[in-house]
CSV table of C-alpha atoms in Angstrom, one decimal:
chain,number,residue,atom,x,y,z
A,2,UNK,CA,124.0,229.6,71.7
A,3,UNK,CA,121.2,227.3,70.6
A,4,UNK,CA,119.3,228.2,67.6
A,5,UNK,CA,115.8,229.7,67.9
A,6,UNK,CA,114.3,226.6,66.5
A,7,UNK,CA,116.0,224.4,69.1
A,8,UNK,CA,114.7,226.7,71.9
A,9,UNK,CA,111.2,226.6,70.4
A,10,UNK,CA,111.3,222.8,70.2
A,11,UNK,CA,112.6,222.5,73.7
A,12,UNK,CA,109.9,224.9,74.9
A,13,UNK,CA,107.3,222.8,73.1
A,14,UNK,CA,108.8,219.6,74.6
A,15,UNK,CA,108.7,221.2,78.0
A,16,UNK,CA,105.1,222.2,77.7
A,17,UNK,CA,104.2,218.7,76.5
A,18,UNK,CA,106.1,217.1,79.3
A,19,UNK,CA,104.4,219.4,81.9
A,20,UNK,CA,101.0,218.6,80.4
A,21,UNK,CA,101.8,214.9,80.6
A,22,UNK,CA,103.0,215.3,84.2
A,23,UNK,CA,99.8,217.1,85.1
A,24,UNK,CA,97.7,214.4,83.4
A,25,UNK,CA,99.6,211.5,85.1
A,26,UNK,CA,99.4,213.4,88.4
A,27,UNK,CA,95.6,213.5,88.0
A,28,UNK,CA,95.5,209.8,87.0
A,29,UNK,CA,97.7,209.0,90.1
A,30,UNK,CA,95.3,211.0,92.3
A,31,UNK,CA,92.3,209.0,90.9
A,32,UNK,CA,94.2,205.7,91.5
A,33,UNK,CA,94.9,206.8,95.1
A,34,UNK,CA,91.2,207.5,95.6
A,35,UNK,CA,90.3,204.2,94.1
A,36,UNK,CA,92.9,202.4,96.3
A,37,UNK,CA,91.5,204.1,99.4
A,38,UNK,CA,87.9,203.2,98.4
A,39,UNK,CA,88.9,199.6,97.8
A,40,UNK,CA,90.8,199.5,101.2
A,41,UNK,CA,87.7,200.8,102.9
A,42,UNK,CA,85.5,198.2,101.2
A,43,UNK,CA,87.9,195.5,102.1
A,44,UNK,CA,87.9,196.6,105.8
A,45,UNK,CA,84.1,196.7,105.8
A,46,UNK,CA,83.9,193.2,104.2
A,47,UNK,CA,86.4,191.9,106.8
A,48,UNK,CA,84.2,193.5,109.6
A,49,UNK,CA,81.1,192.0,108.1
A,50,UNK,CA,82.8,188.6,107.9
A,51,UNK,CA,83.9,188.9,111.6
A,52,UNK,CA,80.4,189.9,112.6
A,53,UNK,CA,78.9,187.0,110.6
A,54,UNK,CA,81.4,184.6,112.3
A,55,UNK,CA,80.5,185.9,115.7
A,56,UNK,CA,76.8,185.6,115.0
A,57,UNK,CA,77.3,182.1,113.7
A,58,UNK,CA,79.2,181.2,116.9
A,59,UNK,CA,76.4,182.7,119.0
A,60,UNK,CA,73.8,180.7,117.0
A,61,UNK,CA,75.9,177.5,117.4
A,62,UNK,CA,76.1,178.1,121.2
A,63,UNK,CA,72.3,178.8,121.4
A,64,UNK,CA,71.7,175.6,119.3
A,65,UNK,CA,73.8,173.6,121.8
A,66,UNK,CA,71.9,175.1,124.7
A,67,UNK,CA,68.6,174.3,123.0
A,68,UNK,CA,69.8,170.7,122.3
A,69,UNK,CA,70.7,170.3,125.9
A,70,UNK,CA,67.3,171.6,127.0
A,71,UNK,CA,65.6,169.3,124.6
A,72,UNK,CA,67.5,166.3,126.0
A,73,UNK,CA,66.4,167.3,129.5
A,74,UNK,CA,62.8,167.7,128.5
A,75,UNK,CA,62.8,164.3,126.8
A,76,UNK,CA,64.2,162.8,130.0
A,77,UNK,CA,61.5,164.5,132.0
A,78,UNK,CA,58.9,163.3,129.6
A,79,UNK,CA,60.2,159.7,129.9
A,80,UNK,CA,59.9,159.9,133.7
A,81,UNK,CA,56.4,161.4,133.5
A,82,UNK,CA,55.3,158.6,131.1
A,83,UNK,CA,56.7,156.0,133.6
A,84,UNK,CA,54.8,157.8,136.4
A,85,UNK,CA,51.6,157.9,134.3
A,86,UNK,CA,51.9,154.1,133.6
A,87,UNK,CA,52.4,153.4,137.3
A,88,UNK,CA,49.3,155.5,138.2
A,89,UNK,CA,47.3,153.8,135.5
A,90,UNK,CA,48.4,150.4,136.9
A,91,UNK,CA,47.3,151.5,140.4
A,92,UNK,CA,43.9,152.7,139.0
A,93,UNK,CA,43.5,149.4,137.1
A,94,UNK,CA,44.3,147.4,140.2
A,95,UNK,CA,41.9,149.5,142.3
A,96,UNK,CA,39.1,148.8,139.7
A,97,UNK,CA,39.9,145.1,139.7
A,98,UNK,CA,39.8,145.0,143.5
A,99,UNK,CA,36.5,147.0,143.6
A,100,UNK,CA,34.9,144.8,140.9
A,101,UNK,CA,36.0,141.6,142.8
A,102,UNK,CA,34.6,143.1,146.1
A,103,UNK,CA,31.4,144.0,144.3
A,104,UNK,CA,31.1,140.4,142.9
A,105,UNK,CA,31.6,138.9,146.3
A,106,UNK,CA,29.0,141.3,147.8
A,107,UNK,CA,26.5,140.4,145.0
A,108,UNK,CA,27.3,136.6,145.5
A,109,UNK,CA,26.9,136.9,149.3
A,110,UNK,CA,23.7,138.8,148.9
A,111,UNK,CA,22.3,136.2,146.5
A,112,UNK,CA,23.4,133.4,148.9
A,113,UNK,CA,21.9,135.2,151.8
A,114,UNK,CA,18.4,135.6,150.2
């Protein structure tokens, strides 16, 4: 039979080991909570990154659409400018013809007097 002192030492060792087990169990629980929190944060960050990538893709698509619309408007503007120049040429020619007719009329009127 073990001596009383050995039993007492074993009991103290057991109590110490149980206290350490309880402490390490609590530490393990805290680590598990921290791991879960970090996992949640990582998932949220990944979702945010996915959302940002989707938004960036939408903005790139919208920019491409706007660029296409701009090119069409520039082409329309070029056609309008050509039309305006043609109309200005017609107006200038009409003024020239009217001035020439007016000069002839004045000249004929002076000759006829």
